[in-house]
Every structure is written in C-alpha cells, then in structure tokens.
PDB file of C-alpha atoms and ligand atoms in Angstrom:
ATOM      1  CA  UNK H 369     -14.944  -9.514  20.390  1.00 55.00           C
ATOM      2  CA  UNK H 370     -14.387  -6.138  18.646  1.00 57.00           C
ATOM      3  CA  UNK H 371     -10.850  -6.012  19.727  1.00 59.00           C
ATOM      4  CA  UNK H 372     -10.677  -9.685  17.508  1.00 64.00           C
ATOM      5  CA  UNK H 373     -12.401  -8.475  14.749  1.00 60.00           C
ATOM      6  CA  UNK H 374      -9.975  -5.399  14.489  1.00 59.00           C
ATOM      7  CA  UNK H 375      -6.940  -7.490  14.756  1.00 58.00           C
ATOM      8  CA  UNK H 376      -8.329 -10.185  12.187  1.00 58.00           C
ATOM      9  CA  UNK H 377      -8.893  -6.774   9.495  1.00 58.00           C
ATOM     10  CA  UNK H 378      -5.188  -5.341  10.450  1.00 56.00           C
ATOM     11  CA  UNK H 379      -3.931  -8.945   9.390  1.00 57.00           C
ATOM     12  CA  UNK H 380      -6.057  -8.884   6.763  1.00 57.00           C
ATOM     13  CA  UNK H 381      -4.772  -6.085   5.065  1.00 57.00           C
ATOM     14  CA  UNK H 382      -1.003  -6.288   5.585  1.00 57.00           C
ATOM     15  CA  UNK H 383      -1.471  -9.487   3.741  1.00 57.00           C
ATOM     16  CA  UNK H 384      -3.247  -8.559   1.014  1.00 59.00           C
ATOM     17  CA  UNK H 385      -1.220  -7.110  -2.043  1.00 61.00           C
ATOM     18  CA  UNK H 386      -1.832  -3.641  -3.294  1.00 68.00           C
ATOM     19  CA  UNK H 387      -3.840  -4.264  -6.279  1.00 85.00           C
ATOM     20  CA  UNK H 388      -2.837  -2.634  -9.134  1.00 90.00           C
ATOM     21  CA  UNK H 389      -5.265  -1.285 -11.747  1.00 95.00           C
ATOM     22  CA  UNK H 390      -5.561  -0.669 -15.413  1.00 97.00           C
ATOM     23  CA  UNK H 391      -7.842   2.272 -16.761  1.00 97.00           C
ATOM     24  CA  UNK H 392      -8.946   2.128 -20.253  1.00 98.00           C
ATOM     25  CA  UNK H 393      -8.055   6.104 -22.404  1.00 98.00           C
ATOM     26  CA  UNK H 394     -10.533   6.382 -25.295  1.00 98.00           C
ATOM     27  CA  UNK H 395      -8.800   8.041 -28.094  1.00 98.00           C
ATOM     28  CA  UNK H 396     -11.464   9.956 -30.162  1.00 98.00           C
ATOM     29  CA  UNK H 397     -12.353  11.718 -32.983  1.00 98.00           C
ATOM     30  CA  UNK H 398     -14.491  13.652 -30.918  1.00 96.00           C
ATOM     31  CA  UNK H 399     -15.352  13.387 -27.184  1.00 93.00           C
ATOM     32  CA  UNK H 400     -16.049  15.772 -24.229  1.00 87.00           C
ATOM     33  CA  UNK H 401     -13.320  17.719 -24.564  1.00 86.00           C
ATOM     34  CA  UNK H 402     -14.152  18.634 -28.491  1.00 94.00           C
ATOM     35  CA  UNK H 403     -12.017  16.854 -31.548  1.00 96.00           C
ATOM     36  CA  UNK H 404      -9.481  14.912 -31.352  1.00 97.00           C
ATOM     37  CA  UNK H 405      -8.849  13.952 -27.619  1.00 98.00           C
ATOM     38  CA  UNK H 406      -8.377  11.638 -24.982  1.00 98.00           C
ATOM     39  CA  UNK H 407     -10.839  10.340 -23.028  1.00 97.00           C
ATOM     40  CA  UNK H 408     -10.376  10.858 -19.881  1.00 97.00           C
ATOM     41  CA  UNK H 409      -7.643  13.555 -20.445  1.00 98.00           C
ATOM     42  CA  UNK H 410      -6.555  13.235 -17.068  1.00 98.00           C
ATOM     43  CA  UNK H 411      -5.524   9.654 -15.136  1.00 98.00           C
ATOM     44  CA  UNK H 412      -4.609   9.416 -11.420  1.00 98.00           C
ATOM     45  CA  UNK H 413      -2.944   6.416 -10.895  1.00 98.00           C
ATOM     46  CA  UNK H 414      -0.936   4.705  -8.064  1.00 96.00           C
ATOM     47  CA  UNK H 415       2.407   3.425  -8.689  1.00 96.00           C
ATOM     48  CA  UNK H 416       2.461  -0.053 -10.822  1.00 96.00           C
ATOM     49  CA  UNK H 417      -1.290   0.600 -12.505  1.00 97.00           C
ATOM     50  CA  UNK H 418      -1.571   0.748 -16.430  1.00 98.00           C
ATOM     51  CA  UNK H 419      -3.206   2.611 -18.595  1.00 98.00           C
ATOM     52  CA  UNK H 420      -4.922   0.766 -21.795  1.00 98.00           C
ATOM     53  CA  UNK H 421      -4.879   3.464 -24.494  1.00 98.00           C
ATOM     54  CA  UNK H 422      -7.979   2.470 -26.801  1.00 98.00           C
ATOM     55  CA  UNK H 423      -8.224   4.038 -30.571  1.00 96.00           C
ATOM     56  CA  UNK H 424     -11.471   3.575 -30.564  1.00 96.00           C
ATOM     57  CA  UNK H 425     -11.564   6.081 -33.357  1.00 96.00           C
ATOM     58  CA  UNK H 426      -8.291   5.031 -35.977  1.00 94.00           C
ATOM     59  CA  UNK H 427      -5.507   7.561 -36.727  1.00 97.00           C
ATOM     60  CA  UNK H 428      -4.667   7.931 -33.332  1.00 98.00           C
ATOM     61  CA  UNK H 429      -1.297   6.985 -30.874  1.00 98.00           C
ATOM     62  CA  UNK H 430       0.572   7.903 -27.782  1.00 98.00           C
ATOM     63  CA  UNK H 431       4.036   9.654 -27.414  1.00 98.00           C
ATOM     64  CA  UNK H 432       5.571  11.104 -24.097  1.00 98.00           C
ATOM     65  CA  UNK H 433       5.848  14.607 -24.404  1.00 98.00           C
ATOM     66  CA  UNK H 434       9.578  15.609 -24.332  1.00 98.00           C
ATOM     67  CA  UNK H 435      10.056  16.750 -20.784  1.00 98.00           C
ATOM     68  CA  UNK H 436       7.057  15.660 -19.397  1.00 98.00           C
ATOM     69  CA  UNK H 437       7.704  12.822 -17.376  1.00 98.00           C
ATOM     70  CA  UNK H 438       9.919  11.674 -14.495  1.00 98.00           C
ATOM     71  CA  UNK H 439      13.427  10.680 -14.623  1.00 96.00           C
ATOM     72  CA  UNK H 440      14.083   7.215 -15.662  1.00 95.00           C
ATOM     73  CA  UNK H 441      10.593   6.869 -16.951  1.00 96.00           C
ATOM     74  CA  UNK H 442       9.984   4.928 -19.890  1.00 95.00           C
ATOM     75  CA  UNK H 443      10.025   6.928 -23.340  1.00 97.00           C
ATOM     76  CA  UNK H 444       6.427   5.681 -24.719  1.00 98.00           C
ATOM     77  CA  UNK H 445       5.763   5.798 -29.136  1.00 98.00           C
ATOM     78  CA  UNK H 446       2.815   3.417 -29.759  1.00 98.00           C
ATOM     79  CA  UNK H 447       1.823   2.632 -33.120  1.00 98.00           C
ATOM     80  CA  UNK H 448      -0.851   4.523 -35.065  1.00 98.00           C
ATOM     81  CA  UNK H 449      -4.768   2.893 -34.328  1.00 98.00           C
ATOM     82  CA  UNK H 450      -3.162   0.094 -31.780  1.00 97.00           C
ATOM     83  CA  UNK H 451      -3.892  -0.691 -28.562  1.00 98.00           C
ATOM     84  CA  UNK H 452      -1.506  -0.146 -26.078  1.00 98.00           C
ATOM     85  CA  UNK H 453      -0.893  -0.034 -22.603  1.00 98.00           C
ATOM     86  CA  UNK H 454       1.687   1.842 -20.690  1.00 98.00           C
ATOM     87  CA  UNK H 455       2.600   0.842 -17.145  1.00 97.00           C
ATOM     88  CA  UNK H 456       3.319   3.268 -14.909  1.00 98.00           C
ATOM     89  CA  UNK H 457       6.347   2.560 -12.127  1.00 96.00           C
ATOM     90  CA  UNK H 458       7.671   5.733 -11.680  1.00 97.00           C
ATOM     91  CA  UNK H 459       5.910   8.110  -9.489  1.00 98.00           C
ATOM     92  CA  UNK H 460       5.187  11.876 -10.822  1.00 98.00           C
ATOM     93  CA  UNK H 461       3.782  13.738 -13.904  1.00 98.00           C
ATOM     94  CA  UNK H 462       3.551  12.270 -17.409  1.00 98.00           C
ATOM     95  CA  UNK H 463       2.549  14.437 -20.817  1.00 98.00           C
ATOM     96  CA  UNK H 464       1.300  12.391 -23.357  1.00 98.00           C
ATOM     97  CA  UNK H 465       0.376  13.095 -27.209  1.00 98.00           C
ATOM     98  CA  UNK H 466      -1.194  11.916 -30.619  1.00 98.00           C
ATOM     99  CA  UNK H 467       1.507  12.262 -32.633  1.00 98.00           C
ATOM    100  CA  UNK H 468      -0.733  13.076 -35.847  1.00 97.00           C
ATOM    101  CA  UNK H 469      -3.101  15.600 -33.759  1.00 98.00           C
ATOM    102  CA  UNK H 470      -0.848  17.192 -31.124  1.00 98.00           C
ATOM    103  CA  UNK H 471      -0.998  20.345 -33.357  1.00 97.00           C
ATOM    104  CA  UNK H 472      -4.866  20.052 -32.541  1.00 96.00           C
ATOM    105  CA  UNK H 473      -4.432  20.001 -28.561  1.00 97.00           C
ATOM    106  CA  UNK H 474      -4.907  16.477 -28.531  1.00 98.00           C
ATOM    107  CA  UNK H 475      -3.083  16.023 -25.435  1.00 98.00           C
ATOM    108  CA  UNK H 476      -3.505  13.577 -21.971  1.00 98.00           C
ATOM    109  CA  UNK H 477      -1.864  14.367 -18.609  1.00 98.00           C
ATOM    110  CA  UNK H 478      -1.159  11.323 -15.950  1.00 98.00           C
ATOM    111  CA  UNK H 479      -0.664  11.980 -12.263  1.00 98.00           C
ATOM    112  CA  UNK H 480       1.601   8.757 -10.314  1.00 98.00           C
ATOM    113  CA  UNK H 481       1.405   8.991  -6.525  1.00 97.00           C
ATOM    114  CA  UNK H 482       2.471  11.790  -4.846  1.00 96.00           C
ATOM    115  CA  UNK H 483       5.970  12.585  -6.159  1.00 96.00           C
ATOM    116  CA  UNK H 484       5.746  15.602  -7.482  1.00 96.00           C
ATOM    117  CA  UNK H 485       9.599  16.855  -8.666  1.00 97.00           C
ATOM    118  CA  UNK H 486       8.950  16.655 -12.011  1.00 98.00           C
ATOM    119  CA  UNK H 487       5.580  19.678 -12.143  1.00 98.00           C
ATOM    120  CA  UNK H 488       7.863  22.654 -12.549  1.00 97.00           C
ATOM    121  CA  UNK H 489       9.542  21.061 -15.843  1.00 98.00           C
ATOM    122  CA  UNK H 490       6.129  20.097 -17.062  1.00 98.00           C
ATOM    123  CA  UNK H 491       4.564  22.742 -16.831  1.00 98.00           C
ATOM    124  CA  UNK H 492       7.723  24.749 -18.625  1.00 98.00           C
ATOM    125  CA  UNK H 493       7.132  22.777 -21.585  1.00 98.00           C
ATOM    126  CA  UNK H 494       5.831  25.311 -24.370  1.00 97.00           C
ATOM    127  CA  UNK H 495       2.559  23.856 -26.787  1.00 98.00           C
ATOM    128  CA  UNK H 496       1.307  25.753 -29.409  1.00 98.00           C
ATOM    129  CA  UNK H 497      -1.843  27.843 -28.662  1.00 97.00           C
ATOM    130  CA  UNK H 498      -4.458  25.490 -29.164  1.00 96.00           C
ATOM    131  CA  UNK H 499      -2.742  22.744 -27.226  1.00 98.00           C
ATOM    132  CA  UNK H 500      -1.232  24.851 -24.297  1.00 98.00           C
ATOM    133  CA  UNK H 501      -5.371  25.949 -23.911  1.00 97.00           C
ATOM    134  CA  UNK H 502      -6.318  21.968 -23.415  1.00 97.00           C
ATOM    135  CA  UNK H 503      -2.935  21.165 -21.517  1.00 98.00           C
ATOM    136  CA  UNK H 504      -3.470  24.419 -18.792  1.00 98.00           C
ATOM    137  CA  UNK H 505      -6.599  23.298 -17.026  1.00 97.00           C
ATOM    138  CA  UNK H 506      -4.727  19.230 -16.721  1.00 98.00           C
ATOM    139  CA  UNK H 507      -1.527  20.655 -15.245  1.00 98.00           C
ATOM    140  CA  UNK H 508      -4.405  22.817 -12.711  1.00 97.00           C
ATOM    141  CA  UNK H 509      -5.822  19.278 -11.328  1.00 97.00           C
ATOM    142  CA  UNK H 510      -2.541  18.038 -10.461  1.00 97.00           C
ATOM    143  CA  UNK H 511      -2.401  18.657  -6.765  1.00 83.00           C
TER     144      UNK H 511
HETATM  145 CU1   CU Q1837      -4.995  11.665 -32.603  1.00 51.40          CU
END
C-alpha cells in the first residue's frame, strides 16, 4: 500500500512541470529600506521566474547595473513609472537600478539558482557612498 502510494507521488512529480513564478518589486518613494527603494531589495528566484517591477510610486525604472549580471543575460532599461517585468533565464547575480535615483542608493539585487560565477565581478562594481552602503548588506545574502 505505502510502497503504491510512493510510486504514484514519484510519477507524480516527474510529470509535473517546474512551475515558474513571478514576484511583484514595489518601487517606492519610501519603503523599509528608507527613500527611494525597492521593495523587496533582494529576489531569489529559480531559473525561468519573472520579476513584475511595480512603480507604485511614479518617477521610478529599472536598468541592469553595468557588470552586474551573467553573461549573455539580457541588458534590461524599462521606461520611467511603467510596469515591467523581467524574466530571468540565466542563472547567477543581477544588479539592478532606478536610473533617476541610483545616486540615492536606490538599488535591487536578484539571486538565479545556484550559479554563482558572476559574484566576484559584482561585487567589484564601485557605487557611490550612499549606494555601495544599501548594495553591501544585498551582495552579504547571496549565498
Ligand atoms: Cu527611483
């Protein structure tokens, strides 16, 4: 009976696709992490989920950081106070700014499976003061 039911779950879930999922990013005047930031900062994802980046507060976008993301990953520029969402293929570590506030720290990190090549480049990446104090303690969660 139990040897059945154990057979019948490891069918079960060889069938079954990987779901992928999509979490939402508030972009905010003013959150947990002070003014102008993400919300969450920091995204672990599995290879193929999305992120929907939200401006719930206007003024606000998403740009990779220049040499913050794995090779062959998409270069990402959405357009001031619109949606967007960003799916993520490629596994390893992905920098992401406001354009307008990325002078102000306003900065996300993303973490894709469990590649993680690209962590010594991002965290080489020089940020001004105020934004190298917000990106320090999301490059310290990646694990
Ligand atoms: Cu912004």
């Amino acid at each position: 009976m139990i040897f059945r039911a154990l057979v019948a779950a490891a069918a079960l879930a060889v069938t079954l696709p990987a779901m992928a999922d999509e979490v939402s990013v508030k972009m905010l005047n003013s959150g947990p992490g002070g003014m102008m930031v993400f919300d969450p900062a920091f995204v672990r994802l599995k290879p193929g989920d999305s992120i929907k980046f939200v401006p719930t507060d206007k003024g606000h976008n998403v740009e990779t950081i220049k040499g913050m993301a794995p090779e062959g990953a998409e270069y990402v520029k959405s357009a001031v106070g619109q949606e967007a969402v960003v799916k993520f293929d490629k596994e390893g570590v992905y920098g992401f700014k406001c354009s307008p506030h990325y002078m102000m720290g306003m900065v996300a990190l993303v973490v894709v499976g469990d590649k993680r090549d690209n962590l010594e480049a991002a965290k080489s990446v020089q940020h001004n003061k105020l934004t190298q104090k917000r990106m320090e303690p999301l490059l310290a969660q990646v694990q």
